mmCIF file of C-alpha atoms in Angstrom:
data_model
loop_
_atom_site.group_PDB
_atom_site.id
_atom_site.type_symbol
_atom_site.label_atom_id
_atom_site.label_comp_id
_atom_site.label_asym_id
_atom_site.label_seq_id
_atom_site.Cartn_x
_atom_site.Cartn_y
_atom_site.Cartn_z
ATOM 1 C CA MET T 1057 -89.065 130.244 211.651
ATOM 2 C CA SER T 1058 -91.642 127.902 213.200
ATOM 3 C CA PHE T 1059 -94.049 128.715 210.302
ATOM 4 C CA LEU T 1060 -92.079 126.245 208.320
ATOM 5 C CA GLU T 1061 -93.607 123.361 210.227
ATOM 6 C CA LYS T 1062 -96.764 123.717 207.980
ATOM 7 C CA PHE T 1063 -94.647 122.749 205.149
ATOM 8 C CA GLY T 1064 -93.146 119.638 206.609
ATOM 9 C CA PHE T 1065 -90.066 120.905 208.267
ATOM 10 C CA ASN T 1066 -89.586 119.471 211.787
ATOM 11 C CA SER T 1067 -87.959 120.882 214.683
ATOM 12 C CA ASP T 1068 -84.476 119.370 213.677
ATOM 13 C CA ASP T 1069 -84.809 120.951 210.232
ATOM 14 C CA ILE T 1070 -85.742 124.273 211.722
ATOM 15 C CA ASN T 1071 -82.781 124.070 214.216
ATOM 16 C CA GLU T 1072 -80.358 123.239 211.317
ATOM 17 C CA LEU T 1073 -81.682 126.302 209.420
ATOM 18 C CA GLU T 1074 -81.215 128.478 212.427
ATOM 19 C CA SER T 1075 -77.671 127.383 212.884
ATOM 20 C CA ILE T 1076 -76.712 128.108 209.259
ATOM 21 C CA VAL T 1077 -78.869 131.072 208.258
ATOM 22 C CA PRO T 1078 -77.537 134.544 209.251
ATOM 23 C CA GLU T 1079 -79.638 136.211 211.957
ATOM 24 C CA LYS T 1080 -80.643 139.048 209.627
ATOM 25 C CA ILE T 1081 -81.960 136.709 206.962
ATOM 26 C CA GLN T 1082 -83.798 134.860 209.798
ATOM 27 C CA THR T 1083 -85.393 137.945 210.748
ATOM 28 C CA LEU T 1084 -86.346 138.764 207.066
ATOM 29 C CA ILE T 1085 -87.739 135.192 206.458
ATOM 30 C CA THR T 1086 -89.945 135.486 209.698
ATOM 31 C CA GLU T 1087 -91.198 139.044 208.827
ATOM 32 C CA ASN T 1088 -91.913 137.997 205.233
ATOM 33 C CA ASN T 1089 -93.285 134.477 206.125
ATOM 34 C CA LYS T 1090 -96.235 134.983 203.824
ATOM 35 C CA LEU T 1091 -93.994 135.578 200.879
ATOM 36 C CA VAL T 1092 -91.735 132.720 201.680
ATOM 37 C CA SER T 1093 -94.743 130.555 202.086
ATOM 38 C CA VAL T 1094 -96.076 131.422 198.717
ATOM 39 C CA ASN T 1095 -92.626 130.593 197.162
ATOM 40 C CA ILE T 1096 -92.454 127.310 198.911
ATOM 41 C CA LEU T 1097 -95.896 126.461 198.018
ATOM 42 C CA TYR T 1098 -95.160 127.154 194.396
ATOM 43 C CA LEU T 1099 -92.306 124.681 194.453
ATOM 44 C CA LYS T 1100 -94.525 122.015 196.060
ATOM 45 C CA GLU T 1101 -97.201 122.553 193.499
ATOM 46 C CA LEU T 1102 -94.663 122.492 190.681
ATOM 47 C CA GLY T 1103 -93.736 119.022 191.810
ATOM 48 C CA ILE T 1104 -90.466 119.643 193.367
ATOM 49 C CA GLN T 1105 -90.248 116.751 195.938
ATOM 50 C CA ASN T 1106 -86.993 118.023 197.597
ATOM 51 C CA TYR T 1107 -88.354 121.593 198.036
ATOM 52 C CA LYS T 1108 -87.136 121.538 201.678
ATOM 53 C CA GLU T 1109 -83.588 120.791 200.470
ATOM 54 C CA VAL T 1110 -83.813 123.704 198.025
ATOM 55 C CA PHE T 1111 -85.057 125.927 200.786
ATOM 56 C CA THR T 1112 -82.376 124.904 203.067
ATOM 57 C CA LYS T 1113 -79.630 125.522 200.449
ATOM 58 C CA PHE T 1114 -81.194 128.764 198.777
ATOM 59 C CA TYR T 1115 -83.137 130.271 201.613
ATOM 60 C CA ASP T 1116 -82.425 133.761 200.643
ATOM 61 C CA MET T 1117 -83.973 133.212 197.136
ATOM 62 C CA PHE T 1118 -87.345 132.593 198.875
ATOM 63 C CA LEU T 1119 -87.406 136.419 199.766
ATOM 64 C CA LEU T 1120 -87.872 137.232 196.132
ATOM 65 C CA ASP T 1121 -91.054 138.619 194.953
ATOM 66 C CA ALA T 1122 -93.398 135.668 194.177
ATOM 67 C CA SER T 1123 -93.676 136.671 190.399
ATOM 68 C CA VAL T 1124 -89.878 137.000 190.070
ATOM 69 C CA PHE T 1125 -89.352 133.689 191.965
ATOM 70 C CA LYS T 1126 -92.014 131.981 189.707
ATOM 71 C CA GLY T 1127 -90.318 133.388 186.668
ATOM 72 C CA ILE T 1128 -86.986 131.713 187.503
ATOM 73 C CA PHE T 1129 -88.618 128.174 187.368
ATOM 74 C CA ASP T 1130 -91.382 128.884 184.676
ATOM 75 C CA LYS T 1131 -88.762 129.444 181.851
ATOM 76 C CA TYR T 1132 -87.847 125.662 181.936
ATOM 77 C CA ASP T 1133 -89.655 122.547 180.837
ATOM 78 C CA ARG T 1134 -91.479 121.435 184.011
ATOM 79 C CA THR T 1135 -90.584 117.696 183.699
ATOM 80 C CA SER T 1136 -86.998 118.314 182.880
ATOM 81 C CA LEU T 1137 -86.691 120.950 185.715
ATOM 82 C CA ILE T 1138 -88.207 118.496 188.419
ATOM 83 C CA SER T 1139 -85.928 115.769 187.188
ATOM 84 C CA LYS T 1140 -82.812 117.852 187.270
ATOM 85 C CA ILE T 1141 -83.595 119.392 190.791
ATOM 86 C CA SER T 1142 -84.314 115.960 192.175
ATOM 87 C CA LYS T 1143 -80.996 114.694 190.985
ATOM 88 C CA ASN T 1144 -78.864 117.701 192.061
ATOM 89 C CA VAL T 1145 -80.424 120.556 194.017
ATOM 90 C CA ASN T 1146 -77.299 122.613 193.144
ATOM 91 C CA ILE T 1147 -78.820 123.249 189.808
ATOM 92 C CA VAL T 1148 -80.947 125.911 191.195
ATOM 93 C CA GLU T 1149 -78.015 128.167 191.631
ATOM 94 C CA TYR T 1150 -77.676 128.343 187.772
ATOM 95 C CA LEU T 1151 -81.427 128.892 186.967
#
């Protein structure tokens, strides 16, 4: 999962992920790193400052098709969404 370094994840972040993410999901994330990258980039461009925390908590969600992933977030007011996610990353579970 070293490709995550280009998104600001350091080796400690990646080691933590590798310790909590099931091996099969790690393989899928690595095999689909372009898709995962597109989804991470979308959150960054949206203005989600704590995108790394979102990824760490909801890593499997980043395997969704990019249009489906984008659709989850696009149905909410951008400013409100950014504010809510920055205050409580767990809100992503209910989007």
